[in-house]
Coordinates of C-alpha atoms in Angstrom, one line a residue:
M133 CA 94.4 94.2 91.2
P134 CA 94.3 90.0 90.8
S135 CA 92.6 88.9 87.7
A136 CA 88.7 87.4 88.1
D137 CA 90.9 84.8 86.7
L138 CA 92.3 83.2 88.6
K139 CA 93.4 80.2 86.5
G140 CA 97.5 80.3 86.2
Q141 CA 98.2 82.5 88.8
P142 CA 100.7 81.6 90.5
R143 CA 99.9 80.3 94.4
A144 CA 101.9 82.3 97.6
V145 CA 101.5 80.5 101.1
V146 CA 102.9 82.9 103.7
I147 CA 103.0 81.5 107.1
G148 CA 102.4 84.3 110.1
A149 CA 100.5 87.2 109.7
G150 CA 103.0 89.3 111.8
M151 CA 104.5 93.0 109.9
G152 CA 107.0 91.0 107.7
G153 CA 104.2 88.1 106.4
L154 CA 101.4 91.5 106.1
A155 CA 104.6 93.2 104.3
A156 CA 105.1 90.0 101.7
A157 CA 101.6 89.3 101.8
I158 CA 100.6 92.6 100.5
R159 CA 103.4 93.0 97.4
L160 CA 102.4 89.0 96.6
A161 CA 99.1 90.3 95.6
A162 CA 99.5 93.6 94.1
G163 CA 102.4 91.5 91.6
G164 CA 99.8 88.7 91.2
C165 CA 99.7 86.5 92.6
R166 CA 96.8 84.4 94.6
V167 CA 98.3 84.5 97.9
T168 CA 96.9 82.5 101.5
V169 CA 97.9 83.3 104.8
V170 CA 98.2 81.2 107.7
E171 CA 98.6 81.7 111.7
S172 CA 98.1 80.0 114.7
A173 CA 97.0 83.6 116.9
N174 CA 93.3 84.4 116.2
A175 CA 94.9 88.1 114.5
P176 CA 98.2 89.3 112.5
G177 CA 100.3 91.4 114.4
G178 CA 103.1 88.5 115.2
K179 CA 104.6 90.0 118.2
A180 CA 102.4 93.4 118.3
R181 CA 99.7 92.0 120.5
A182 CA 97.7 93.8 123.4
R183 CA 96.1 93.1 126.0
A184 CA 92.7 94.5 127.1
T185 CA 92.2 96.1 129.6
E186 CA 89.4 98.2 131.2
A187 CA 90.7 101.7 129.5
G188 CA 91.6 99.9 126.1
P189 CA 94.3 97.3 124.2
A190 CA 97.6 98.4 126.2
A191 CA 100.3 96.9 124.6
M192 CA 102.7 93.7 124.4
G193 CA 104.6 94.7 121.8
P194 CA 105.9 97.6 120.2
T195 CA 104.7 101.1 120.6
V196 CA 105.5 102.8 117.6
L197 CA 106.6 103.2 114.4
T198 CA 109.3 104.8 112.9
L199 CA 110.0 104.7 108.8
K200 CA 106.4 105.7 108.3
S201 CA 107.2 106.0 104.4
E202 CA 106.8 101.8 104.8
V203 CA 103.9 101.3 105.5
D204 CA 102.6 104.0 103.3
A205 CA 103.6 102.0 100.7
L206 CA 101.9 99.3 101.3
F207 CA 98.4 100.8 101.7
T208 CA 99.6 102.8 98.8
L209 CA 99.4 99.3 96.4
C210 CA 96.0 98.3 98.3
G211 CA 94.7 101.7 96.7
T212 CA 94.3 103.7 100.0
T213 CA 96.8 105.9 102.7
T214 CA 97.6 105.3 106.4
E215 CA 95.7 108.3 107.6
A216 CA 92.5 107.2 106.4
E217 CA 92.8 103.7 108.0
V218 CA 94.6 104.6 111.1
Q219 CA 94.8 106.8 113.6
V220 CA 98.7 108.3 113.5
T221 CA 100.1 111.2 115.7
R222 CA 103.7 112.1 114.6
L223 CA 105.2 113.1 118.4
P224 CA 106.7 116.3 118.8
R225 CA 109.3 114.5 121.3
L226 CA 111.3 111.4 120.8
A227 CA 110.9 110.5 123.8
R228 CA 112.0 111.6 127.7
H229 CA 114.6 110.6 130.3
W230 CA 115.2 110.3 134.2
W231 CA 118.2 109.4 136.1
P232 CA 117.9 109.3 139.8
D233 CA 119.0 112.5 140.9
S234 CA 118.7 113.7 137.3
G235 CA 116.2 115.0 134.3
P236 CA 114.0 115.2 132.7
L237 CA 115.7 115.0 129.4
D238 CA 113.9 115.9 126.3
L239 CA 115.0 114.5 122.6
H240 CA 113.3 115.5 119.2
P241 CA 113.3 115.1 115.8
D242 CA 115.5 117.8 115.2
A243 CA 119.3 118.0 115.4
E244 CA 119.4 121.7 116.9
A245 CA 117.0 121.3 119.7
N246 CA 118.5 118.3 120.8
I247 CA 121.3 120.4 121.3
A248 CA 120.2 123.0 123.0
A249 CA 118.6 120.5 125.3
I250 CA 121.3 118.9 125.8
R251 CA 123.3 122.1 126.3
A252 CA 120.9 123.2 129.0
F253 CA 120.8 119.7 130.3
A254 CA 125.4 118.9 130.6
G255 CA 126.8 121.9 129.2
D256 CA 128.5 123.1 126.2
R257 CA 130.8 120.4 125.8
E258 CA 128.1 116.9 125.9
A259 CA 126.4 119.6 123.5
L260 CA 129.6 119.6 120.8
G261 CA 130.0 115.6 121.6
F262 CA 126.1 115.6 120.6
A263 CA 126.6 117.7 117.3
R264 CA 129.5 115.1 116.8
F265 CA 127.8 112.3 117.2
D266 CA 124.5 112.8 115.3
T267 CA 126.9 114.0 112.2
A268 CA 128.6 110.8 112.8
A269 CA 125.2 108.4 112.8
R270 CA 123.7 110.1 109.7
A271 CA 126.9 109.8 108.2
L272 CA 126.7 105.8 109.2
Y273 CA 123.2 106.2 108.7
Q274 CA 123.5 107.3 105.0
A275 CA 126.0 104.8 103.9
F276 CA 124.6 101.5 104.9
E277 CA 121.0 102.1 104.0
H278 CA 120.8 101.2 100.6
P279 CA 124.0 98.7 100.5
V280 CA 122.9 97.1 103.8
M281 CA 119.5 97.5 105.0
R282 CA 117.4 97.8 101.8
A283 CA 119.0 95.5 99.5
A284 CA 118.4 91.8 99.4
K285 CA 121.4 91.2 101.2
P286 CA 124.4 93.5 102.8
D287 CA 126.9 94.4 99.9
L288 CA 130.1 94.4 101.3
S289 CA 131.4 96.0 98.1
A290 CA 129.1 98.4 98.2
I291 CA 130.2 99.5 102.0
A292 CA 133.8 99.5 100.6
R293 CA 133.6 102.0 98.1
T294 CA 131.7 103.7 100.5
T295 CA 134.3 103.8 103.4
L296 CA 136.9 104.7 100.8
R297 CA 135.4 107.8 99.9
Q298 CA 134.2 108.5 103.6
P299 CA 137.2 107.0 105.7
K300 CA 136.1 109.4 108.8
L301 CA 133.8 106.3 108.7
W302 CA 136.6 104.0 109.3
P303 CA 136.8 103.5 113.3
A304 CA 133.5 103.0 113.8
L305 CA 133.6 99.3 111.7
L306 CA 136.9 98.5 113.5
P307 CA 136.9 95.4 114.6
G308 CA 136.3 95.3 118.6
M309 CA 134.6 99.1 118.0
T310 CA 131.4 98.8 120.1
L311 CA 128.8 101.2 120.7
D312 CA 130.3 101.5 124.2
R313 CA 133.8 102.3 123.2
W314 CA 132.4 104.7 120.4
L315 CA 130.3 106.6 122.1
K316 CA 133.5 107.5 125.1
Q317 CA 134.6 109.5 122.1
F318 CA 131.8 112.2 121.9
F319 CA 130.2 112.3 125.6
H320 CA 132.5 112.9 129.1
D321 CA 128.8 112.8 131.0
P322 CA 128.5 109.4 131.6
R323 CA 124.5 109.8 131.6
L324 CA 124.4 110.6 127.6
R325 CA 126.2 107.2 127.0
Q326 CA 124.1 105.4 129.2
L327 CA 121.4 106.8 126.9
F328 CA 122.6 106.7 123.2
G329 CA 123.8 102.7 124.4
R330 CA 120.4 101.9 124.7
Y331 CA 119.6 101.9 121.1
A332 CA 121.6 99.1 121.2
T333 CA 118.4 97.7 123.1
Y334 CA 117.0 97.8 120.2
V335 CA 118.2 95.3 118.2
G336 CA 118.6 92.9 121.0
G337 CA 122.3 93.5 122.1
R338 CA 124.2 95.1 125.0
P339 CA 125.9 98.4 124.3
A340 CA 129.7 96.8 125.2
H341 CA 129.3 93.3 122.9
T342 CA 127.0 95.6 120.2
P343 CA 128.9 97.1 116.9
A344 CA 129.3 100.6 116.8
V345 CA 128.0 100.5 113.4
L346 CA 124.4 99.8 115.6
S347 CA 124.7 103.7 116.2
L348 CA 122.6 104.5 113.6
V349 CA 119.6 103.2 114.7
W350 CA 119.6 106.5 117.0
Q351 CA 119.0 108.5 112.9
A352 CA 115.8 106.1 112.4
E353 CA 114.1 107.6 115.8
A354 CA 115.8 111.0 114.7
Q355 CA 114.1 111.1 111.5
G356 CA 110.9 111.0 113.6
V357 CA 108.0 108.4 115.5
W358 CA 104.7 108.3 114.7
A359 CA 101.9 106.9 117.6
V360 CA 99.2 104.7 116.6
T361 CA 96.1 105.3 119.0
D362 CA 95.0 102.1 118.5
G363 CA 98.1 100.7 118.9
I364 CA 100.5 98.5 116.7
Q365 CA 98.5 95.9 116.7
A366 CA 95.6 97.9 115.4
L367 CA 97.7 98.9 111.8
A368 CA 98.6 95.1 111.9
A369 CA 95.3 94.5 111.8
A370 CA 94.1 97.7 109.2
L371 CA 96.9 96.1 106.6
A372 CA 95.2 92.8 107.0
R373 CA 92.0 94.6 106.2
A374 CA 93.8 96.3 103.1
A375 CA 95.7 93.2 101.9
E376 CA 92.5 91.4 102.1
T377 CA 91.2 93.9 99.2
L378 CA 93.6 92.7 96.6
G379 CA 92.3 89.2 96.9
V380 CA 94.8 87.6 100.2
R381 CA 93.1 84.9 102.2
F382 CA 93.6 84.4 106.0
H383 CA 93.6 81.6 107.7
Y384 CA 93.5 82.6 111.8
A385 CA 93.8 79.4 114.4
T386 CA 95.4 77.6 112.1
Q387 CA 99.1 76.3 112.6
A388 CA 101.4 75.5 110.1
R389 CA 102.6 71.7 110.5
R390 CA 105.2 71.4 107.4
I391 CA 106.6 72.5 104.0
T392 CA 106.2 69.4 101.7
R393 CA 108.5 69.4 97.9
Q394 CA 108.3 67.8 94.9
S395 CA 110.6 67.8 91.6
G396 CA 113.6 70.0 94.2
R397 CA 110.8 72.7 95.6
V398 CA 108.1 73.6 97.9
S399 CA 104.6 72.5 96.8
L400 CA 102.3 72.7 99.9
V401 CA 102.0 73.7 102.9
E402 CA 100.5 71.3 105.8
T403 CA 98.1 72.9 108.4
D404 CA 95.9 71.6 111.6
Q405 CA 93.1 72.6 109.5
G406 CA 93.7 71.3 105.8
H407 CA 96.7 72.1 103.1
H408 CA 97.6 74.9 100.7
P409 CA 99.7 74.3 97.6
A410 CA 102.5 76.7 96.9
D411 CA 104.3 78.1 94.1
I412 CA 105.8 80.2 96.6
V413 CA 106.5 79.7 100.3
V414 CA 106.8 82.8 102.6
F415 CA 108.3 82.1 106.5
N416 CA 107.2 84.7 108.7
G417 CA 108.3 83.1 111.8
D418 CA 111.7 82.7 113.8
P419 CA 113.7 81.2 111.9
R420 CA 114.9 78.7 114.1
A421 CA 111.5 77.4 113.7
L422 CA 113.1 76.0 110.4
T423 CA 116.1 74.8 111.3
D424 CA 114.8 73.2 114.5
G425 CA 112.8 71.1 111.9
L426 CA 109.3 72.4 113.1
L427 CA 108.3 72.1 109.9
G428 CA 109.7 68.8 108.0
E429 CA 113.0 68.1 107.2
A430 CA 112.3 69.6 103.6
A431 CA 113.2 72.9 105.1
Q432 CA 115.1 72.1 107.4
T433 CA 117.8 72.4 105.7
A434 CA 117.2 76.1 103.3
L435 CA 119.4 77.8 106.1
K436 CA 122.1 77.7 108.1
P437 CA 120.7 77.7 111.8
P438 CA 121.1 81.2 113.2
G439 CA 123.0 82.4 116.0
K440 CA 122.0 83.1 119.7
P441 CA 119.4 84.6 120.3
S442 CA 118.9 88.3 121.2
L443 CA 118.2 89.7 124.1
S444 CA 114.3 89.0 126.0
A445 CA 112.0 91.2 127.7
W446 CA 109.4 91.4 130.8
V447 CA 106.9 93.0 129.7
W448 CA 104.0 95.2 132.2
S449 CA 100.9 95.9 130.2
F450 CA 98.0 97.5 132.1
A451 CA 95.4 100.4 132.1
A452 CA 95.4 102.5 135.6
T453 CA 95.7 106.3 137.0
A454 CA 99.5 107.5 137.4
E455 CA 100.1 109.0 140.8
G456 CA 103.5 110.9 141.9
P457 CA 105.1 114.1 141.1
K458 CA 106.2 112.6 138.2
A459 CA 102.6 111.3 136.9
A460 CA 102.2 114.7 135.4
D461 CA 105.5 114.5 133.5
L462 CA 105.6 112.0 131.4
L463 CA 105.0 112.0 127.3
H464 CA 104.8 108.9 124.8
H465 CA 108.0 107.5 125.4
N466 CA 109.8 107.9 128.8
L467 CA 112.8 105.9 129.7
F468 CA 113.8 105.6 133.9
F469 CA 117.6 104.8 134.0
T470 CA 119.4 103.1 136.3
A471 CA 122.3 104.4 137.6
D472 CA 124.4 101.2 137.3
P473 CA 124.4 100.0 133.9
Q474 CA 126.6 97.5 135.0
A475 CA 124.1 96.2 137.5
E476 CA 121.9 95.7 135.0
F477 CA 123.4 94.5 131.4
G478 CA 126.2 92.3 133.6
P479 CA 123.4 89.8 135.2
I480 CA 122.1 89.5 131.8
G481 CA 124.9 88.5 130.3
Q482 CA 125.2 86.1 132.5
G483 CA 121.2 85.0 132.1
R484 CA 120.1 86.2 135.5
M485 CA 117.2 89.1 136.2
P486 CA 118.9 92.6 136.6
E487 CA 119.8 93.7 139.6
S488 CA 118.7 97.0 138.5
P489 CA 117.0 97.7 135.5
T490 CA 116.6 100.7 133.3
L491 CA 113.1 100.9 132.8
Y492 CA 111.1 101.7 129.3
L493 CA 107.9 102.8 130.2
N494 CA 105.6 104.0 127.3
A495 CA 101.8 106.2 128.6
Q496 CA 100.0 104.8 125.1
D497 CA 97.9 107.9 125.6
R498 CA 99.8 110.6 126.1
E499 CA 100.3 113.3 123.9
L500 CA 97.3 111.9 121.4
G501 CA 94.9 114.6 122.8
T502 CA 93.4 114.9 126.1
T503 CA 94.6 112.4 128.1
P504 CA 92.1 110.1 130.3
Q505 CA 92.1 109.4 133.9
T506 CA 92.9 106.3 133.4
E507 CA 96.1 104.9 130.6
R508 CA 97.1 102.4 129.5
F509 CA 100.7 101.8 130.2
Q510 CA 103.8 99.0 129.2
I511 CA 106.7 98.9 130.6
I512 CA 109.6 97.1 129.8
L513 CA 112.7 95.2 131.5
N514 CA 115.2 93.9 129.4
A515 CA 115.7 90.4 130.4
P516 CA 117.7 87.4 129.1
A517 CA 116.2 84.9 126.6
N518 CA 116.8 81.1 127.5
R519 CA 115.3 82.0 130.9
P520 CA 114.3 79.2 132.9
D521 CA 110.9 78.4 134.6
H522 CA 112.0 80.3 138.3
P523 CA 108.9 79.9 140.7
N524 CA 110.1 83.8 142.3
E525 CA 110.5 85.3 138.8
D526 CA 107.3 87.3 138.9
P527 CA 107.2 88.9 142.4
S528 CA 111.4 89.6 141.7
C529 CA 110.3 91.7 138.8
H530 CA 107.1 93.1 140.3
D531 CA 109.8 94.2 142.8
C532 CA 112.4 95.5 140.3
T533 CA 109.8 97.9 138.8
F534 CA 107.4 99.1 140.7
P535 CA 109.7 100.2 143.9
A536 CA 112.2 101.6 141.9
L537 CA 109.8 103.9 139.8
A538 CA 107.6 104.8 143.6
R539 CA 111.5 106.3 143.8
M540 CA 111.5 108.0 141.3
G541 CA 107.9 110.0 142.3
L542 CA 105.7 107.7 140.3
T543 CA 103.3 105.0 141.0
F544 CA 100.5 103.6 140.1
S545 CA 96.5 103.1 141.0
P546 CA 95.5 99.9 140.4
P547 CA 99.1 98.5 141.3
P548 CA 99.0 95.5 138.1
G549 CA 98.6 91.9 138.8
P550 CA 100.9 89.1 137.5
E551 CA 98.0 88.3 134.9
A552 CA 99.4 91.7 133.5
L553 CA 102.9 90.5 132.9
T554 CA 104.4 89.2 129.8
R555 CA 107.9 86.6 130.5
P556 CA 110.0 85.4 128.3
K557 CA 108.8 82.0 128.8
D558 CA 105.6 82.4 127.3
L559 CA 107.2 84.3 124.6
A560 CA 108.7 81.1 124.5
H561 CA 105.5 79.7 124.3
R562 CA 104.0 82.3 121.8
F563 CA 106.9 82.4 119.5
P564 CA 108.3 78.6 118.5
A565 CA 112.1 77.9 118.5
S566 CA 112.4 81.5 119.3
Q567 CA 113.6 80.3 122.8
G568 CA 112.3 83.6 123.6
A569 CA 114.2 86.0 121.7
I570 CA 112.8 89.3 121.1
Y571 CA 114.8 90.0 117.9
G572 CA 115.8 86.8 116.2
A573 CA 120.0 86.1 116.5
S574 CA 121.7 88.6 118.4
P575 CA 123.5 91.4 117.2
E576 CA 126.4 91.2 119.3
G577 CA 129.8 90.2 117.6
A578 CA 131.6 92.1 114.7
L579 CA 129.5 90.2 111.6
A580 CA 126.8 89.6 113.4
A581 CA 125.1 92.2 111.1
F582 CA 125.2 91.1 107.9
Q583 CA 125.0 86.5 109.4
R584 CA 121.3 87.0 109.3
P585 CA 119.5 84.7 107.2
V586 CA 118.4 86.5 104.1
A587 CA 115.3 86.8 102.1
R588 CA 116.1 83.4 99.5
T589 CA 116.9 80.0 101.4
G590 CA 118.3 77.1 99.4
L591 CA 114.9 75.5 99.2
P592 CA 113.6 77.2 95.7
G593 CA 110.5 78.5 96.5
L594 CA 111.2 79.6 100.1
Y595 CA 111.7 82.9 100.9
L596 CA 111.9 84.6 104.5
A597 CA 110.7 87.2 106.2
G598 CA 110.5 89.0 109.9
G599 CA 112.5 90.9 112.4
G600 CA 114.6 87.6 113.0
V601 CA 116.1 88.1 109.3
H602 CA 117.9 90.0 107.1
P603 CA 117.6 93.2 107.3
G604 CA 116.9 93.4 111.4
A605 CA 114.2 93.3 114.1
G606 CA 111.4 96.6 114.5
V607 CA 109.0 97.2 112.6
P608 CA 110.4 98.9 109.5
M609 CA 112.9 96.4 109.5
A610 CA 110.0 93.5 109.5
L611 CA 108.0 95.1 106.9
L612 CA 111.7 95.7 104.5
S613 CA 112.7 92.0 104.8
G614 CA 108.7 91.0 103.5
K615 CA 109.3 93.3 101.0
Q616 CA 112.7 91.5 99.7
A617 CA 111.0 88.1 100.3
A618 CA 108.2 89.3 97.5
L619 CA 110.8 91.1 95.4
Q620 CA 112.5 88.3 95.3
A621 CA 110.1 85.9 94.7
L622 CA 108.4 87.4 92.4
M623 CA 111.5 88.0 90.4
D624 CA 112.6 83.8 90.4
L625 CA 108.8 83.7 89.3
T626 CA 110.1 84.9 85.8
S627 CA 111.6 82.1 85.0
R628 CA 109.3 79.7 85.7
S629 CA 105.8 78.8 85.2
P630 CA 103.6 75.0 85.7
S631 CA 103.4 75.4 81.6
G632 CA 106.9 76.1 80.9
R633 CA 106.3 79.7 79.5
T634 CA 107.9 83.1 81.7
V635 CA 105.4 83.9 84.7
T636 CA 105.5 87.9 85.0
P637 CA 105.4 89.5 87.8
G638 CA 101.2 90.6 87.1
G639 CA 100.5 87.2 86.8
M640 CA 100.9 86.8 82.6
S641 CA 102.6 84.5 80.6
T642 CA 105.3 85.3 77.8
A643 CA 107.3 82.9 75.1
S644 CA 110.5 84.1 76.3
P645 CA 112.4 85.0 80.3
R646 CA 114.3 87.6 78.0
T647 CA 110.7 89.4 77.8
A648 CA 109.7 89.0 81.5
Q649 CA 109.2 92.2 83.3
K650 CA 110.8 92.7 86.4
P651 CA 108.4 93.5 89.6
S652 CA 108.8 97.6 90.0
R653 CA 110.5 98.6 93.3

């Protein structure tokens, strides 16, 4: 807990109350900082948002949680538990998958159950192929977890040492080895290549252009998926409440305008409601907002401009009654695949709406107990970022979504109207400089995963957190980015204080940098 006497405590300002910002705020406060969070929206969560409906909040952003231990650790720092703050359910199945003429195929958080399911769906050869793929993806996950995902920046030498010890990893790391090509080594059935290639979209890429190493995303999900009854935005609200018990102060509906520097380091965050002196600033937003100069020239040259933007999406969020032959068969996670992946990703690669998209459907109330008659739904179609404003976009999106689901046996009463649709241009407006991209910079390209901005920037005292920075997109990765931002900031504090003495992460002073304690991990 912060000392009751705030004098001498390092002052930290977190810009943005998304998952990365919340994680950074909690860890900085636990490390002895006086933390202020400024957020332009009226509530925490960032991209974890919801739309009010008659059935409750319908998700507009992420719908489930993986790597739950990262959330557990944050609540522990606040003296509580995840289960005490939100209602969470570990889902018995990861997802249900349909194709126009086949399915369903369920995947599970258990390798043997998946082998049995794939054998029943596609035969012995494909089941054996899945077993090999699952083993390879697990090896990649284990090889990359600590030197990449949990490191301050990718440690290429550690990865090289691991691959020397495990030469079976080499093929996945070859230049030009895309996820699509990699999957052909395991699956003959194009439906299974389509299914496991879908994990490229979890980080904003297309399977034929995303490196094979990102097959490890499958393993993050295979470890288990948790649903939050009231949605991921409720988890964000619970984290914010827990942070307040550590003394973190939140200023909502407050727009950060400028990061200023003095004597070569950050000194102040100016907002439209006033200003906040700062020894530490954590920016939890799209890094491009800094390099575009949206927060002033002091931060503009603190990092290199990110690469091209990732994919975006059209997102339907609504309440309705599900009808038709498939209505009773929905799980929490559902995927309705197109028969022609090229008709989806080809147009997207050209900056156009997909001609025949795969549809992700989250039935938010399924597998959480009794399903109400009027349920909450989210439907996602992949889309290009930088989507210009086309007057026929909303009707076209509707026609790509609901007639396709109807042909596969699922309709909704009442059907959602245009007010239920979030478009790429809406995301671009809500998240400045994102260009509508959901996942920061694109993961496409052999080295894209190693070129994201990291927590520490070129401006002393300025750090980054969020899905647009290392280690990447998604709720658990954003939480890890916030962890790294706080760790780097606290370690840097051990060699600086306004009085010239060393500040330890606990907020105490000591005479020598050699005796300063580093924050525990």
